[in-house]
mmCIF file of C-alpha atoms in Angstrom:
data_model
loop_
_atom_site.group_PDB
_atom_site.id
_atom_site.type_symbol
_atom_site.label_atom_id
_atom_site.label_comp_id
_atom_site.label_asym_id
_atom_site.label_seq_id
_atom_site.Cartn_x
_atom_site.Cartn_y
_atom_site.Cartn_z
ATOM 1 C CA MET I 1 213.480 6.782 164.706
ATOM 2 C CA LYS I 2 215.254 10.113 164.607
ATOM 3 C CA ASN I 3 213.700 13.076 162.832
ATOM 4 C CA LYS I 4 215.526 14.364 159.867
ATOM 5 C CA ILE I 5 216.569 18.028 159.819
ATOM 6 C CA ALA I 6 217.732 19.995 156.822
ATOM 7 C CA LEU I 7 219.599 23.261 156.705
ATOM 8 C CA VAL I 8 218.528 25.455 153.768
ATOM 9 C CA THR I 9 220.476 28.582 153.014
ATOM 10 C CA GLY I 10 218.547 31.298 151.411
ATOM 11 C CA GLY I 11 215.279 29.645 152.392
ATOM 12 C CA SER I 12 213.044 32.788 152.464
ATOM 13 C CA ARG I 13 212.488 32.907 148.745
ATOM 14 C CA GLY I 14 213.303 31.569 145.361
ATOM 15 C CA LEU I 15 214.896 28.146 145.026
ATOM 16 C CA GLY I 16 215.718 27.995 148.761
ATOM 17 C CA LYS I 17 212.076 28.528 149.645
ATOM 18 C CA ASP I 18 210.980 25.916 147.075
ATOM 19 C CA MET I 19 213.534 23.440 148.597
ATOM 20 C CA ALA I 20 212.453 24.139 152.183
ATOM 21 C CA LEU I 21 208.829 23.443 151.397
ATOM 22 C CA SER I 22 209.583 20.267 149.412
ATOM 23 C CA LEU I 23 211.692 18.961 152.321
ATOM 24 C CA ALA I 24 208.765 19.740 154.691
ATOM 25 C CA ASP I 25 206.531 17.761 152.261
ATOM 26 C CA GLU I 26 208.956 14.766 152.744
ATOM 27 C CA ASN I 27 208.495 14.929 156.621
ATOM 28 C CA ILE I 28 211.835 16.708 157.117
ATOM 29 C CA ASP I 29 212.212 19.570 159.679
ATOM 30 C CA VAL I 30 213.827 22.659 158.344
ATOM 31 C CA ILE I 31 216.299 25.254 159.545
ATOM 32 C CA LEU I 32 216.342 27.989 156.993
ATOM 33 C CA THR I 33 218.564 30.987 156.733
ATOM 34 C CA TYR I 34 217.847 34.496 155.387
ATOM 35 C CA ASN I 35 219.971 37.627 155.000
ATOM 36 C CA ASN I 36 217.503 40.555 155.026
ATOM 37 C CA SER I 37 213.974 39.146 154.341
ATOM 38 C CA LYS I 38 212.924 38.302 157.914
ATOM 39 C CA VAL I 39 209.184 38.625 157.062
ATOM 40 C CA GLU I 40 209.457 36.344 154.043
ATOM 41 C CA ALA I 41 211.434 33.915 156.169
ATOM 42 C CA GLU I 42 208.789 33.842 158.814
ATOM 43 C CA GLU I 43 206.135 33.299 156.274
ATOM 44 C CA VAL I 44 208.021 30.227 154.926
ATOM 45 C CA VAL I 45 208.399 28.929 158.437
ATOM 46 C CA ALA I 46 204.557 29.327 159.058
ATOM 47 C CA GLU I 47 203.836 27.412 155.931
ATOM 48 C CA ILE I 48 206.173 24.591 156.979
ATOM 49 C CA LYS I 49 204.540 24.464 160.361
ATOM 50 C CA SER I 50 201.178 24.275 158.682
ATOM 51 C CA LYS I 51 202.445 21.040 157.272
ATOM 52 C CA ASN I 52 203.135 19.750 160.818
ATOM 53 C CA GLN I 53 206.849 19.915 160.530
ATOM 54 C CA LYS I 54 209.169 21.884 162.702
ATOM 55 C CA ALA I 55 210.868 24.928 161.214
ATOM 56 C CA VAL I 56 212.956 27.912 162.342
ATOM 57 C CA ALA I 57 214.563 30.825 160.468
ATOM 58 C CA ILE I 58 217.913 32.173 161.453
ATOM 59 C CA GLN I 59 219.470 35.362 160.043
ATOM 60 C CA PHE I 60 222.845 34.622 158.473
ATOM 61 C CA ASP I 61 225.024 36.588 156.135
ATOM 62 C CA ILE I 62 227.565 34.087 154.722
ATOM 63 C CA SER I 63 229.676 36.878 153.309
ATOM 64 C CA GLN I 64 230.604 37.968 156.887
ATOM 65 C CA MET I 65 232.966 35.359 158.321
ATOM 66 C CA LYS I 66 232.480 36.721 161.788
ATOM 67 C CA SER I 67 228.826 35.656 161.733
ATOM 68 C CA ILE I 68 229.558 31.946 161.282
ATOM 69 C CA ASP I 69 230.139 31.185 165.030
ATOM 70 C CA PRO I 70 227.016 32.946 166.225
ATOM 71 C CA PHE I 71 225.042 31.189 163.508
ATOM 72 C CA LEU I 72 226.338 27.757 164.470
ATOM 73 C CA ASN I 73 225.469 28.537 168.138
ATOM 74 C CA ASN I 74 221.879 29.440 167.066
ATOM 75 C CA VAL I 75 221.586 26.207 165.161
ATOM 76 C CA ARG I 76 222.805 24.146 168.162
ATOM 77 C CA GLU I 77 220.180 25.934 170.370
ATOM 78 C CA GLU I 78 217.365 25.194 167.950
#
């Protein structure tokens, strides 16, 4: 069976963080994005990994259209 993977934007805090952690509780691996809060994002990744799920945080500013292609390349690599 294939693993499920979720992409959560704004996953370093607030509702995005809550969603990322809830998905991990459901045995879903998580790719989360953050804009400026790298430390908070890494803390969420560590918490997800402590639940034995895969997780990665990728910096992404959705307001900058030029950042979309590099972001998608990062997702493909992960």
